[in-house]
Amino acid sequence: MNPLKSIEKAFESFKEVLFEKYKGDPAKIMIHAGTLGWILSSAAQLWNVATSDKFTSNEKKFLIPQETMDAVVNIAFFYLLTNNCKKLSDKLVSTGKLLSKPLREYVKAHPIAECKLGDFNTNLKDFYDSDKEFYDKFHQFKNGVNMAVNTVACVVASNILAPVVRNKIASYIQKDAILDEKSHLQTAPKNILPMRNGVNMNDYMRNSLAKSGINSGIKI
Amino acid sequence: MTKINLIKNIFNMFPESMTISGEKKISHLKWLGEKISTPENRLIMGVTALASQPCIDYYNGDVDSDTRKVSCARTAAKIIAGTITGVTIRYASIALIKRLSRLPQNGKTLKPIEKLFTPKSADADLINSSRVEETMYNDYRKTLGTGLGLLVMMYTNFALDVPLTRYFTKLFLNRGQKSDKGGSK
């Protein structure tokens, strides 16, 4: 087969898959793009620390686990919280538990015996989606609710929960490093400078900033 | 299974029926679903991050006061730099993809480059005639644009964010030191 043809075919399939998967679900785009953003920025951050010759191997021993921990916390909090909140808001609307007044009136005016409003397994789309009047209002409302819930979840996950947990972990690592440093100073001969001179989080921040300018959890 | 149960349990905590009745509330929700996408989301994240994260760092009782100041300045700088580049690149990438994924309107023929990212299954007549279908098609374009933006940001994260973060951090630290000196006089 002509390689150009197969590339063209793969490109067409790529567009079709994206179109089918993401059309009409803006909240899903935000969750996937946000998670991918965290993964890419964390990977770039780790790669930069691991391959940089500006850090000594001892500094790397400290920085790489810290960066990895940051990445895990950021990605896990973001994905788990936003994805589960979206699933919940999807369920609330699709089962008819949460509806706008016009949609509630529409469903009341067009009752279907099998459609049990508020039941976890009900999906209003299965019963009413063929009706254009319902379809437009339902999708607009569902996307709006999802976006509102998702925006709040993104803010809580990335700006409140993740930094608090990161700080706790960083302070634990800092205390551990200082204890390690103190024991090193006590045992080292006086004429030999300690390997990590006066290590604390402040120095690490200043040093890493001066050397590379990168920061933990920088987000793209 | 556990995950579904968790969502089901939370779902069952909500009242049987909740109705949003205000016209304004409904139109705000509609606006959110249609207009808010990744650049706006990144801007909201940046503004709320600036309001919360430097404070979390500044009042972090687990570290000494010097560490707190540096950490606070660095976090604020990182958020401002990241938000400026993140929002700009997302907007630009989505605008570019929109230009490259046009649909024929009023029988006009498009150049091949203008429909480079237009999926073959996109029904131009349906999308042009329905606002919901148009929004759905725009969701696809925003997905592609955001993906492109993320790739660009893999590079700009270092090329732009790093010098900007460094600049803002130095600026904030210097301002902080000046105000400390002013306060001690």
CSV table of C-alpha atoms in Angstrom, one decimal:
chain,number,residue,atom,x,y,z
A,1,MET,CA,0.0,0.0,0.0
A,2,ASN,CA,1.2,3.5,-0.8
A,3,PRO,CA,2.6,5.0,2.5
A,4,LEU,CA,1.1,8.4,1.7
A,5,LYS,CA,-2.3,6.8,1.3
A,6,SER,CA,-2.0,5.0,4.7
A,7,ILE,CA,-0.9,8.2,6.4
A,8,GLU,CA,-3.9,10.0,4.9
A,9,LYS,CA,-6.2,7.1,6.0
A,10,ALA,CA,-4.8,7.2,9.6
A,11,PHE,CA,-5.2,11.0,9.7
A,12,GLU,CA,-8.9,10.7,8.5
A,13,SER,CA,-9.5,8.0,11.2
A,14,PHE,CA,-7.9,10.2,13.8
A,15,LYS,CA,-10.2,13.1,12.9
A,16,GLU,CA,-13.3,10.9,13.0
A,17,VAL,CA,-12.4,9.4,16.3
A,18,LEU,CA,-11.9,12.8,17.9
A,19,PHE,CA,-15.1,14.1,16.3
A,20,GLU,CA,-17.2,11.2,17.6
A,21,LYS,CA,-15.6,11.1,21.1
A,22,TYR,CA,-15.6,14.8,22.0
A,23,LYS,CA,-18.5,16.5,20.1
A,24,GLY,CA,-21.1,17.6,22.5
A,25,ASP,CA,-19.1,17.0,25.6
A,26,PRO,CA,-17.0,20.1,26.5
A,27,ALA,CA,-16.4,18.9,30.1
A,28,LYS,CA,-14.7,15.8,28.8
A,29,ILE,CA,-12.3,17.9,26.7
A,30,MET,CA,-11.4,19.9,29.8
A,31,ILE,CA,-10.7,16.8,31.9
A,32,HIS,CA,-8.7,15.0,29.3
A,33,ALA,CA,-6.8,18.1,28.2
A,34,GLY,CA,-6.1,19.1,31.8
A,35,THR,CA,-4.9,15.7,32.7
A,36,LEU,CA,-2.7,15.4,29.6
A,37,GLY,CA,-1.4,18.9,30.4
A,38,TRP,CA,-0.4,17.8,33.9
A,39,ILE,CA,1.2,14.6,32.5
A,40,LEU,CA,3.2,16.4,29.8
A,41,SER,CA,4.4,19.2,32.2
A,42,SER,CA,5.4,16.7,34.9
A,43,ALA,CA,7.2,14.5,32.3
A,44,ALA,CA,9.0,17.6,31.0
A,45,GLN,CA,9.9,18.7,34.5
A,46,LEU,CA,11.3,15.3,35.5
A,47,TRP,CA,13.2,14.9,32.2
A,48,ASN,CA,14.7,18.3,32.7
A,49,VAL,CA,15.8,17.5,36.3
A,50,ALA,CA,17.1,14.0,35.4
A,51,THR,CA,19.1,15.1,32.3
A,52,SER,CA,20.4,18.5,33.6
A,53,ASP,CA,24.1,18.7,34.4
A,54,LYS,CA,23.4,21.7,36.6
A,55,PHE,CA,22.4,19.4,39.5
A,56,THR,CA,24.8,17.2,41.3
A,57,SER,CA,23.8,13.5,41.7
A,58,ASN,CA,23.0,14.2,45.4
A,59,GLU,CA,20.7,17.0,44.5
A,60,LYS,CA,19.0,14.7,41.9
A,61,LYS,CA,18.5,12.1,44.5
A,62,PHE,CA,16.5,14.7,46.4
A,63,LEU,CA,14.8,16.4,43.5
A,64,ILE,CA,13.6,13.5,41.4
A,65,PRO,CA,11.5,11.7,44.1
A,66,GLN,CA,10.1,15.1,45.1
A,67,GLU,CA,9.2,15.9,41.5
A,68,THR,CA,7.7,12.4,41.0
A,69,MET,CA,5.6,12.8,44.1
A,70,ASP,CA,4.4,16.2,42.9
A,71,ALA,CA,3.4,14.8,39.6
A,72,VAL,CA,1.5,11.9,41.2
A,73,VAL,CA,-0.4,14.2,43.5
A,74,ASN,CA,-1.2,16.7,40.8
A,75,ILE,CA,-2.4,14.2,38.2
A,76,ALA,CA,-4.3,12.0,40.7
A,77,PHE,CA,-6.1,14.8,42.4
A,78,PHE,CA,-7.0,16.5,39.1
A,79,TYR,CA,-8.2,13.4,37.2
A,80,LEU,CA,-10.0,11.6,40.1
A,81,LEU,CA,-11.9,14.6,41.3
A,82,THR,CA,-12.9,16.1,38.0
A,83,ASN,CA,-13.8,12.8,36.3
A,84,ASN,CA,-15.9,11.6,39.2
A,85,CYS,CA,-17.7,15.0,39.6
A,86,LYS,CA,-18.5,14.9,35.8
A,87,LYS,CA,-19.9,11.4,36.1
A,88,LEU,CA,-22.0,12.5,39.0
A,89,SER,CA,-23.4,15.6,37.3
A,90,ASP,CA,-24.0,13.6,34.1
A,91,LYS,CA,-26.0,11.1,36.1
A,92,LEU,CA,-28.0,13.7,37.9
A,93,VAL,CA,-29.1,15.3,34.6
A,94,SER,CA,-29.5,12.2,32.5
A,95,THR,CA,-31.7,10.4,35.1
A,96,GLY,CA,-33.9,13.5,35.4
A,97,LYS,CA,-33.1,14.2,39.0
A,98,LEU,CA,-31.7,17.6,38.1
A,99,LEU,CA,-33.5,19.4,35.2
A,100,SER,CA,-34.4,22.9,34.1
A,101,LYS,CA,-38.0,24.0,34.4
A,102,PRO,CA,-38.8,23.7,30.6
A,103,LEU,CA,-37.3,20.2,30.5
A,104,ARG,CA,-39.2,19.1,33.6
A,105,GLU,CA,-42.4,20.4,32.0
A,106,TYR,CA,-41.6,18.7,28.7
A,107,VAL,CA,-41.0,15.3,30.5
A,108,LYS,CA,-44.3,15.7,32.5
A,109,ALA,CA,-46.2,16.5,29.3
A,110,HIS,CA,-44.8,13.5,27.5
A,111,PRO,CA,-44.8,10.7,30.1
A,112,ILE,CA,-43.3,7.3,29.2
A,113,ALA,CA,-44.2,4.4,31.5
A,114,GLU,CA,-40.7,2.8,31.3
A,115,CYS,CA,-38.9,6.0,32.0
A,116,LYS,CA,-38.5,6.2,35.8
A,117,LEU,CA,-37.3,9.7,36.6
A,118,GLY,CA,-34.5,9.8,39.3
A,119,ASP,CA,-33.6,6.1,38.9
A,120,PHE,CA,-29.9,5.6,38.7
A,121,ASN,CA,-30.2,3.4,35.5
A,122,THR,CA,-32.5,5.8,33.6
A,123,ASN,CA,-31.2,7.8,30.7
A,124,LEU,CA,-33.6,10.4,29.4
A,125,LYS,CA,-31.7,10.4,26.1
A,126,ASP,CA,-32.9,6.9,25.3
A,127,PHE,CA,-36.5,8.0,25.5
A,128,TYR,CA,-36.7,11.6,24.2
A,129,ASP,CA,-33.5,12.3,22.1
A,130,SER,CA,-35.3,11.8,18.8
A,131,ASP,CA,-37.5,14.9,19.6
A,132,LYS,CA,-35.7,18.0,18.4
A,133,GLU,CA,-37.3,20.3,21.0
A,134,PHE,CA,-36.0,18.1,23.9
A,135,TYR,CA,-32.7,17.3,22.3
A,136,ASP,CA,-31.6,21.0,22.0
A,137,LYS,CA,-32.6,22.0,25.4
A,138,PHE,CA,-31.4,18.9,27.1
A,139,HIS,CA,-27.9,19.1,25.6
A,140,GLN,CA,-27.5,22.8,26.3
A,141,PHE,CA,-28.6,22.2,29.9
A,142,LYS,CA,-26.4,19.1,30.5
A,143,ASN,CA,-23.3,20.7,29.0
A,144,GLY,CA,-23.9,23.8,31.2
A,145,VAL,CA,-24.3,21.8,34.4
A,146,ASN,CA,-21.2,19.7,33.5
A,147,MET,CA,-19.1,22.8,32.8
A,148,ALA,CA,-20.2,24.5,36.0
A,149,VAL,CA,-19.4,21.4,38.1
A,150,ASN,CA,-16.2,20.7,36.3
A,151,THR,CA,-14.9,24.2,36.6
A,152,VAL,CA,-15.4,24.1,40.4
A,153,ALA,CA,-13.8,20.6,40.6
A,154,CYS,CA,-10.8,21.8,38.6
A,155,VAL,CA,-10.3,24.7,40.9
A,156,VAL,CA,-10.7,22.6,44.1
A,157,ALA,CA,-8.4,19.8,42.8
A,158,SER,CA,-5.6,22.0,41.4
A,159,ASN,CA,-5.7,25.1,43.6
A,160,ILE,CA,-6.7,23.8,47.0
A,161,LEU,CA,-6.3,20.1,47.6
A,162,ALA,CA,-3.1,19.5,45.5
A,163,PRO,CA,-1.0,22.4,46.9
A,164,VAL,CA,-1.9,21.6,50.5
A,165,VAL,CA,-0.9,17.9,50.1
A,166,ARG,CA,2.2,19.0,48.1
A,167,ASN,CA,3.3,21.3,50.9
A,168,LYS,CA,2.8,18.5,53.5
A,169,ILE,CA,5.0,16.2,51.4
A,170,ALA,CA,7.6,18.8,50.7
A,171,SER,CA,7.9,19.8,54.4
A,172,TYR,CA,8.3,16.2,55.3
A,173,ILE,CA,11.1,15.8,52.7
A,174,GLN,CA,12.7,19.0,54.0
A,175,LYS,CA,12.7,17.9,57.6
A,176,ASP,CA,14.1,14.5,56.5
A,177,ALA,CA,16.9,16.3,54.5
A,178,ILE,CA,17.8,18.6,57.4
A,179,LEU,CA,18.0,15.7,59.8
A,180,ASP,CA,20.1,13.8,57.3
A,181,GLU,CA,22.3,17.0,57.0
A,182,LYS,CA,22.7,17.4,60.8
A,183,SER,CA,23.8,13.8,61.2
A,184,HIS,CA,26.2,14.3,58.3
A,185,LEU,CA,27.7,17.4,59.9
A,186,GLN,CA,28.1,15.6,63.2
A,187,THR,CA,30.0,12.7,61.7
A,188,ALA,CA,32.0,14.6,59.0
A,189,PRO,CA,35.6,15.7,59.7
A,190,LYS,CA,35.8,19.5,60.4
A,191,ASN,CA,38.1,20.3,57.4
A,192,ILE,CA,35.7,18.7,54.9
A,193,LEU,CA,32.8,20.8,53.6
A,194,PRO,CA,29.4,19.1,53.8
A,195,MET,CA,28.1,17.9,50.4
A,196,ARG,CA,24.8,19.7,50.8
A,197,ASN,CA,25.9,22.9,52.4
A,198,GLY,CA,23.2,24.0,54.9
A,199,VAL,CA,20.4,22.3,53.0
A,200,ASN,CA,16.9,23.5,53.6
A,201,MET,CA,13.9,24.0,51.3
A,202,ASN,CA,14.7,27.7,50.9
A,203,ASP,CA,18.2,26.9,49.5
A,204,TYR,CA,16.8,24.2,47.2
A,205,MET,CA,14.2,26.7,45.9
A,206,ARG,CA,16.8,29.4,45.4
A,207,ASN,CA,19.3,27.0,43.8
A,208,SER,CA,16.9,25.3,41.5
A,209,LEU,CA,15.5,28.6,40.4
A,210,ALA,CA,18.9,30.1,39.8
A,211,LYS,CA,20.0,27.0,37.9
A,212,SER,CA,17.1,26.1,35.8
A,213,GLY,CA,14.2,28.4,36.6
A,214,ILE,CA,11.8,25.5,36.7
A,215,ASN,CA,9.4,24.9,39.5
A,216,SER,CA,7.5,22.0,41.0
A,217,GLY,CA,4.1,21.6,39.6
A,218,ILE,CA,4.5,24.2,36.8
A,219,LYS,CA,1.3,23.8,34.8
A,220,ILE,CA,0.9,24.0,31.0
B,1,MET,CA,-17.4,-1.6,40.7
B,2,THR,CA,-16.5,0.3,43.9
B,3,LYS,CA,-16.2,3.5,41.9
B,4,ILE,CA,-19.8,3.1,40.5
B,5,ASN,CA,-21.0,2.3,44.0
B,6,LEU,CA,-19.4,5.5,45.3
B,7,ILE,CA,-21.1,7.6,42.6
B,8,LYS,CA,-24.4,5.8,43.2
B,9,ASN,CA,-24.2,6.4,47.0
B,10,ILE,CA,-23.5,10.1,46.5
B,11,PHE,CA,-26.2,10.2,43.8
B,12,ASN,CA,-28.7,8.7,46.3
B,13,MET,CA,-27.9,11.5,48.8
B,14,PHE,CA,-29.5,14.1,46.4
B,15,PRO,CA,-33.2,14.8,46.6
B,16,GLU,CA,-35.5,12.9,44.2
B,17,SER,CA,-36.2,15.9,42.1
B,18,MET,CA,-34.3,19.2,41.7
B,19,THR,CA,-35.5,21.8,39.2
B,20,ILE,CA,-33.7,25.0,38.1
B,21,SER,CA,-36.4,27.4,37.3
B,22,GLY,CA,-35.0,30.9,37.0
B,23,GLU,CA,-34.7,32.1,33.4
B,24,LYS,CA,-31.3,33.8,34.1
B,25,LYS,CA,-29.9,30.7,35.8
B,26,ILE,CA,-30.9,28.6,32.8
B,27,SER,CA,-29.4,31.0,30.3
B,28,HIS,CA,-26.2,31.3,32.3
B,29,LEU,CA,-25.8,27.5,32.3
B,30,LYS,CA,-26.4,27.5,28.5
B,31,TRP,CA,-23.8,30.2,28.1
B,32,LEU,CA,-21.3,28.1,30.2
B,33,GLY,CA,-21.8,25.0,28.1
B,34,GLU,CA,-21.4,26.9,24.8
B,35,LYS,CA,-18.7,29.5,25.6
B,36,ILE,CA,-16.4,28.1,28.3
B,37,SER,CA,-13.6,26.0,27.0
B,38,THR,CA,-10.0,25.2,27.8
B,39,PRO,CA,-8.6,28.8,27.5
B,40,GLU,CA,-11.3,30.3,29.7
B,41,ASN,CA,-10.9,27.3,32.1
B,42,ARG,CA,-7.2,28.0,32.2
B,43,LEU,CA,-7.8,31.7,33.0
B,44,ILE,CA,-10.3,30.8,35.8
B,45,MET,CA,-7.7,28.3,37.2
B,46,GLY,CA,-5.0,31.0,37.0
B,47,VAL,CA,-7.1,33.7,38.8
B,48,THR,CA,-8.3,31.3,41.5
B,49,ALA,CA,-4.8,29.9,41.9
B,50,LEU,CA,-3.4,33.4,42.4
B,51,ALA,CA,-6.0,34.0,45.0
B,52,SER,CA,-5.3,30.8,46.9
B,53,GLN,CA,-1.9,29.2,46.4
B,54,PRO,CA,0.4,32.0,47.4
B,55,CYS,CA,-1.6,32.3,50.6
B,56,ILE,CA,-1.3,28.5,51.3
B,57,ASP,CA,2.4,28.8,50.8
B,58,TYR,CA,2.7,32.0,52.9
B,59,TYR,CA,0.8,30.5,55.9
B,60,ASN,CA,2.5,27.1,55.6
B,61,GLY,CA,3.4,26.5,59.3
B,62,ASP,CA,5.6,23.5,58.5
B,63,VAL,CA,8.5,25.6,57.1
B,64,ASP,CA,10.6,28.6,58.3
B,65,SER,CA,9.6,32.2,57.4
B,66,ASP,CA,12.3,32.7,54.7
B,67,THR,CA,11.2,29.5,52.9
B,68,ARG,CA,7.6,30.8,53.1
B,69,LYS,CA,8.5,34.1,51.5
B,70,VAL,CA,10.4,32.5,48.6
B,71,SER,CA,7.8,29.8,48.1
B,72,CYS,CA,5.0,32.4,48.0
B,73,ALA,CA,6.9,34.7,45.5
B,74,ARG,CA,7.8,31.7,43.4
B,75,THR,CA,4.3,30.3,43.3
B,76,ALA,CA,2.7,33.7,42.4
B,77,ALA,CA,5.3,34.2,39.6
B,78,LYS,CA,4.7,30.6,38.3
B,79,ILE,CA,1.0,31.1,38.2
B,80,ILE,CA,1.2,34.5,36.4
B,81,ALA,CA,3.7,33.2,33.9
B,82,GLY,CA,1.8,30.0,33.3
B,83,THR,CA,-1.5,31.7,32.9
B,84,ILE,CA,-0.3,34.3,30.4
B,85,THR,CA,1.3,31.7,28.2
B,86,GLY,CA,-1.3,29.0,28.8
B,87,VAL,CA,-4.3,31.2,27.9
B,88,THR,CA,-2.6,32.9,24.9
B,89,ILE,CA,-1.4,29.7,23.3
B,90,ARG,CA,-4.7,27.9,23.8
B,91,TYR,CA,-6.6,30.8,22.2
B,92,ALA,CA,-4.2,31.0,19.3
B,93,SER,CA,-4.2,27.2,18.7
B,94,ILE,CA,-8.0,27.0,18.7
B,95,ALA,CA,-8.2,30.0,16.4
B,96,LEU,CA,-5.7,28.3,14.0
B,97,ILE,CA,-7.6,25.0,14.0
B,98,LYS,CA,-10.9,26.9,13.4
B,99,ARG,CA,-9.3,28.4,10.2
B,100,LEU,CA,-8.2,24.9,9.1
B,101,SER,CA,-11.5,23.1,9.8
B,102,ARG,CA,-14.0,25.1,8.0
B,103,LEU,CA,-17.3,23.8,6.5
B,104,PRO,CA,-18.7,24.9,3.2
B,105,GLN,CA,-21.3,27.6,3.5
B,106,ASN,CA,-23.8,28.7,0.8
B,107,GLY,CA,-22.3,26.4,-1.7
B,108,LYS,CA,-18.8,28.0,-1.6
B,109,THR,CA,-15.9,25.8,-2.4
B,110,LEU,CA,-13.1,25.7,0.2
B,111,LYS,CA,-9.4,25.4,-0.4
B,112,PRO,CA,-7.9,22.1,0.7
B,113,ILE,CA,-6.0,23.8,3.5
B,114,GLU,CA,-9.2,25.3,4.9
B,115,LYS,CA,-10.7,21.8,5.4
B,116,LEU,CA,-7.5,20.1,6.4
B,117,PHE,CA,-9.0,19.1,9.8
B,118,THR,CA,-12.6,18.9,8.8
B,119,PRO,CA,-13.9,15.3,9.4
B,120,LYS,CA,-15.6,13.7,6.5
B,121,SER,CA,-18.6,12.7,8.6
B,122,ALA,CA,-19.3,16.4,9.6
B,123,ASP,CA,-22.6,17.2,8.0
B,124,ALA,CA,-22.2,20.9,6.9
B,125,ASP,CA,-25.9,21.5,6.3
B,126,LEU,CA,-26.9,20.1,9.7
B,127,ILE,CA,-24.2,22.0,11.5
B,128,ASN,CA,-25.0,25.3,9.7
B,129,SER,CA,-28.7,25.0,10.5
B,130,SER,CA,-28.6,24.0,14.2
B,131,ARG,CA,-27.0,25.9,17.1
B,132,VAL,CA,-26.5,22.7,19.1
B,133,GLU,CA,-24.9,20.9,16.2
B,134,GLU,CA,-22.7,23.9,15.6
B,135,THR,CA,-21.6,23.9,19.3
B,136,MET,CA,-20.9,20.2,19.0
B,137,TYR,CA,-18.7,20.8,16.0
B,138,ASN,CA,-16.9,23.6,17.8
B,139,ASP,CA,-16.2,21.2,20.7
B,140,TYR,CA,-14.3,19.0,18.2
B,141,ARG,CA,-12.4,22.0,17.0
B,142,LYS,CA,-11.6,23.1,20.5
B,143,THR,CA,-10.3,19.6,21.3
B,144,LEU,CA,-7.9,19.6,18.4
B,145,GLY,CA,-6.9,23.2,19.2
B,146,THR,CA,-6.2,22.4,22.8
B,147,GLY,CA,-4.2,19.3,21.8
B,148,LEU,CA,-2.1,21.4,19.5
B,149,GLY,CA,-1.7,24.0,22.2
B,150,LEU,CA,-0.5,21.3,24.7
B,151,LEU,CA,2.2,20.3,22.2
B,152,VAL,CA,3.3,23.9,21.7
B,153,MET,CA,3.4,24.4,25.5
B,154,MET,CA,5.8,21.4,25.8
B,155,TYR,CA,8.3,23.8,24.3
B,156,THR,CA,7.1,27.2,25.6
B,157,ASN,CA,6.9,25.7,29.2
B,158,PHE,CA,10.7,26.1,29.2
B,159,ALA,CA,11.2,28.7,26.5
B,160,LEU,CA,8.7,31.3,27.9
B,161,ASP,CA,7.4,30.2,31.3
B,162,VAL,CA,10.9,29.7,32.8
B,163,PRO,CA,12.3,33.2,32.0
B,164,LEU,CA,9.0,34.8,32.9
B,165,THR,CA,8.8,32.9,36.2
B,166,ARG,CA,12.3,33.9,37.0
B,167,TYR,CA,11.6,37.5,36.2
B,168,PHE,CA,8.5,37.7,38.3
B,169,THR,CA,10.0,35.8,41.2
B,170,LYS,CA,13.0,38.3,41.4
B,171,LEU,CA,10.6,41.2,41.1
B,172,PHE,CA,8.3,39.9,43.9
B,173,LEU,CA,11.3,39.0,46.2
B,174,ASN,CA,12.9,42.5,45.6
B,175,ARG,CA,9.6,44.2,46.3
B,176,GLY,CA,9.2,42.1,49.4
B,177,GLN,CA,12.7,42.9,50.7
B,178,LYS,CA,12.1,46.7,50.0
B,179,SER,CA,8.8,46.6,52.0
B,180,ASP,CA,10.5,44.6,54.8
B,181,LYS,CA,13.2,47.3,55.0
B,182,GLY,CA,10.6,50.1,54.9
B,183,GLY,CA,8.6,48.4,57.6
B,184,SER,CA,11.7,48.0,59.9
B,185,LYS,CA,12.7,51.7,59.7
